[in-house]
Amino acid sequence: MSELLPDVVAARLGGDMSSLSVVQRGRTVEARRFAVPEVRADEDGGVSMSGYATVYEFPYDVAGGPERGGWSEVIVEGACAKSVVERDDVRLLVNHEGLPLARTAAKTLTLASDAVGLRCDASLDRSSPLVASVLSAMERGDLDEMSFAFRVIRQEWDADYLVRRIIEVQLFDVSLVTYPANPATVAQVRDDVPAPSVRGLDLRMALAVRARLSI
């Protein structure tokens, strides 16, 4: 990840960027906590998960924000569009590793870049022991947060390297996570389909999601 950040930013972090990155397909990529997903029972008895892996044009702090040596970051509207159109092979994982719960190449995970952000819809196999474990943890409230992993293709920084705008990314995975890097999400198991909940969710982002979904 260090080659993606200006030297002055890496120096402010003391070279320790482990909390902001994961290794995917042998490459270190960035990870952010973003999605507002729901998991629910389908009419046919299956299980599906839907939500936004990232919300566009929503500023959030990374590594403590500018006041603590980090920076403020925005995913620019359309940043995921090229990766979606080119059908990059994206997995739905747990903690960015292990067997996938769903996958775009298998058509069990569908991605779409719209005015709100990166929309994800996944069909889960209820007979899978991994899915059963995940659903149990989510129903108990033990697993209720998400992250997504990406490689930055194009970006802009302000003159002080305190504000970063990510213009284009390559997508790697969306993951349910135990310890997310950025407090801005919640995942829930539900039988109905209400508006996104704000329980455990950063209130500013919850309001931003709801406002953009209503446009």
mmCIF file of N, CA, C and O in Angstrom, residues 19-20 31-35 58-64 71 73 145-148 177 179-186 200-202 205:
data_model
loop_
_atom_site.group_PDB
_atom_site.id
_atom_site.type_symbol
_atom_site.label_atom_id
_atom_site.label_comp_id
_atom_site.label_asym_id
_atom_site.label_seq_id
_atom_site.Cartn_x
_atom_site.Cartn_y
_atom_site.Cartn_z
ATOM 1 N N SER A 19 -3.386 -1.422 9.690
ATOM 2 C CA SER A 19 -4.814 -1.340 10.007
ATOM 3 C C SER A 19 -5.639 -0.830 8.835
ATOM 4 O O SER A 19 -6.872 -0.874 8.882
ATOM 5 N N LEU A 20 -4.975 -0.349 7.789
ATOM 6 C CA LEU A 20 -5.693 0.229 6.647
ATOM 7 C C LEU A 20 -5.620 -0.645 5.415
ATOM 8 O O LEU A 20 -6.138 -0.272 4.357
ATOM 9 N N ALA A 31 -8.330 -1.164 2.524
ATOM 10 C CA ALA A 31 -9.626 -1.637 3.005
ATOM 11 C C ALA A 31 -10.297 -0.531 3.801
ATOM 12 O O ALA A 31 -9.651 0.183 4.561
ATOM 13 N N ARG A 32 -11.597 -0.374 3.600
ATOM 14 C CA ARG A 32 -12.367 0.613 4.349
ATOM 15 C C ARG A 32 -13.686 -0.018 4.778
ATOM 16 O O ARG A 32 -14.266 -0.833 4.067
ATOM 17 N N ARG A 33 -14.166 0.402 5.917
ATOM 18 C CA ARG A 33 -15.455 -0.031 6.431
ATOM 19 C C ARG A 33 -16.521 0.929 5.928
ATOM 20 O O ARG A 33 -16.472 2.117 6.209
ATOM 21 N N PHE A 34 -17.509 0.414 5.179
ATOM 22 C CA PHE A 34 -18.443 1.311 4.533
ATOM 23 C C PHE A 34 -19.886 0.860 4.413
ATOM 24 O O PHE A 34 -20.782 1.651 4.465
ATOM 25 N N ALA A 35 -20.110 -0.414 4.167
ATOM 26 C CA ALA A 35 -21.416 -0.855 3.692
ATOM 27 C C ALA A 35 -22.528 -0.722 4.731
ATOM 28 O O ALA A 35 -22.286 -0.699 5.919
ATOM 29 N N PHE A 58 -19.071 10.989 0.356
ATOM 30 C CA PHE A 58 -19.245 11.083 1.796
ATOM 31 C C PHE A 58 -17.869 11.176 2.450
ATOM 32 O O PHE A 58 -17.093 10.222 2.411
ATOM 33 N N PRO A 59 -17.517 12.320 3.038
ATOM 34 C CA PRO A 59 -16.194 12.467 3.661
ATOM 35 C C PRO A 59 -16.100 11.706 4.970
ATOM 36 O O PRO A 59 -17.045 11.694 5.767
ATOM 37 N N TYR A 60 -14.984 11.043 5.184
ATOM 38 C CA TYR A 60 -14.746 10.305 6.417
ATOM 39 C C TYR A 60 -13.263 10.404 6.755
ATOM 40 O O TYR A 60 -12.424 10.664 5.893
ATOM 41 N N ASP A 61 -12.939 10.199 8.016
ATOM 42 C CA ASP A 61 -11.550 10.292 8.471
ATOM 43 C C ASP A 61 -10.851 8.941 8.388
ATOM 44 O O ASP A 61 -11.442 7.899 8.677
ATOM 45 N N VAL A 62 -9.593 8.962 8.002
ATOM 46 C CA VAL A 62 -8.749 7.768 7.949
ATOM 47 C C VAL A 62 -7.567 7.982 8.888
ATOM 48 O O VAL A 62 -7.001 9.076 8.943
ATOM 49 N N ALA A 63 -7.200 6.941 9.631
ATOM 50 C CA ALA A 63 -6.058 6.993 10.559
ATOM 51 C C ALA A 63 -6.179 8.157 11.537
ATOM 52 O O ALA A 63 -5.205 8.846 11.837
ATOM 53 N N GLY A 64 -7.399 8.405 12.017
ATOM 54 C CA GLY A 64 -7.608 9.456 13.006
ATOM 55 C C GLY A 64 -7.921 10.821 12.434
ATOM 56 O O GLY A 64 -8.205 11.759 13.192
ATOM 57 N N TRP A 71 -5.883 11.586 7.479
ATOM 58 C CA TRP A 71 -6.427 12.459 6.452
ATOM 59 C C TRP A 71 -7.928 12.266 6.330
ATOM 60 O O TRP A 71 -8.505 11.317 6.867
ATOM 61 N N GLU A 73 -11.023 11.612 3.659
ATOM 62 C CA GLU A 73 -11.090 10.910 2.375
ATOM 63 C C GLU A 73 -12.515 10.908 1.829
ATOM 64 O O GLU A 73 -13.488 10.847 2.577
ATOM 65 N N GLU A 145 -20.639 -5.800 11.111
ATOM 66 C CA GLU A 145 -19.942 -4.726 10.417
ATOM 67 C C GLU A 145 -19.288 -5.251 9.146
ATOM 68 O O GLU A 145 -19.054 -6.451 9.001
ATOM 69 N N MET A 146 -18.983 -4.336 8.222
ATOM 70 C CA MET A 146 -18.422 -4.728 6.938
ATOM 71 C C MET A 146 -17.275 -3.834 6.504
ATOM 72 O O MET A 146 -17.053 -2.759 7.057
ATOM 73 N N SER A 147 -16.557 -4.297 5.500
ATOM 74 C CA SER A 147 -15.437 -3.566 4.918
ATOM 75 C C SER A 147 -15.389 -3.912 3.437
ATOM 76 O O SER A 147 -15.985 -4.900 3.002
ATOM 77 N N PHE A 148 -14.709 -3.087 2.653
ATOM 78 C CA PHE A 148 -14.458 -3.490 1.276
ATOM 79 C C PHE A 148 -12.994 -3.202 0.941
ATOM 80 O O PHE A 148 -12.377 -2.294 1.495
ATOM 81 N N VAL A 177 -16.683 -8.258 8.721
ATOM 82 C CA VAL A 177 -15.433 -8.201 9.476
ATOM 83 C C VAL A 177 -15.676 -8.114 10.970
ATOM 84 O O VAL A 177 -16.664 -7.551 11.436
ATOM 85 N N TYR A 179 -13.144 -6.828 13.095
ATOM 86 C CA TYR A 179 -12.527 -5.567 13.509
ATOM 87 C C TYR A 179 -12.346 -4.674 12.290
ATOM 88 O O TYR A 179 -11.300 -4.683 11.657
ATOM 89 N N PRO A 180 -13.358 -3.895 11.905
ATOM 90 C CA PRO A 180 -13.247 -3.032 10.743
ATOM 91 C C PRO A 180 -12.295 -1.864 10.982
ATOM 92 O O PRO A 180 -12.058 -1.459 12.110
ATOM 93 N N ALA A 181 -11.763 -1.326 9.869
ATOM 94 C CA ALA A 181 -10.764 -0.262 9.968
ATOM 95 C C ALA A 181 -11.370 1.117 10.150
ATOM 96 O O ALA A 181 -10.725 2.014 10.663
ATOM 97 N N ASN A 182 -12.610 1.290 9.729
ATOM 98 C CA ASN A 182 -13.184 2.629 9.703
ATOM 99 C C ASN A 182 -14.633 2.580 10.189
ATOM 100 O O ASN A 182 -15.452 1.928 9.558
ATOM 101 N N PRO A 183 -14.983 3.214 11.320
ATOM 102 C CA PRO A 183 -16.315 3.065 11.914
ATOM 103 C C PRO A 183 -17.407 3.761 11.126
ATOM 104 O O PRO A 183 -17.773 4.882 11.409
ATOM 105 N N ALA A 184 -17.959 3.090 10.128
ATOM 106 C CA ALA A 184 -19.014 3.706 9.329
ATOM 107 C C ALA A 184 -20.003 2.700 8.771
ATOM 108 O O ALA A 184 -20.517 2.905 7.695
ATOM 109 N N THR A 185 -20.300 1.623 9.467
ATOM 110 C CA THR A 185 -21.208 0.631 8.884
ATOM 111 C C THR A 185 -21.886 -0.268 9.906
ATOM 112 O O THR A 185 -21.476 -0.358 11.046
ATOM 113 N N VAL A 186 -22.916 -0.940 9.465
ATOM 114 C CA VAL A 186 -23.559 -1.981 10.265
ATOM 115 C C VAL A 186 -24.188 -2.982 9.317
ATOM 116 O O VAL A 186 -24.694 -2.619 8.257
ATOM 117 N N GLY A 200 -25.631 1.331 15.889
ATOM 118 C CA GLY A 200 -24.207 1.067 15.745
ATOM 119 C C GLY A 200 -23.578 1.740 14.545
ATOM 120 O O GLY A 200 -22.401 1.564 14.275
ATOM 121 N N LEU A 201 -24.357 2.506 13.808
ATOM 122 C CA LEU A 201 -23.858 3.133 12.585
ATOM 123 C C LEU A 201 -23.527 4.588 12.836
ATOM 124 O O LEU A 201 -24.233 5.274 13.563
ATOM 125 N N ASP A 202 -22.421 5.052 12.270
ATOM 126 C CA ASP A 202 -22.082 6.457 12.334
ATOM 127 C C ASP A 202 -23.280 7.278 11.857
ATOM 128 O O ASP A 202 -23.751 7.116 10.740
ATOM 129 N N MET A 205 -23.160 9.205 8.543
ATOM 130 C CA MET A 205 -23.232 8.397 7.338
ATOM 131 C C MET A 205 -24.637 7.838 7.131
ATOM 132 O O MET A 205 -25.124 7.751 6.005
#
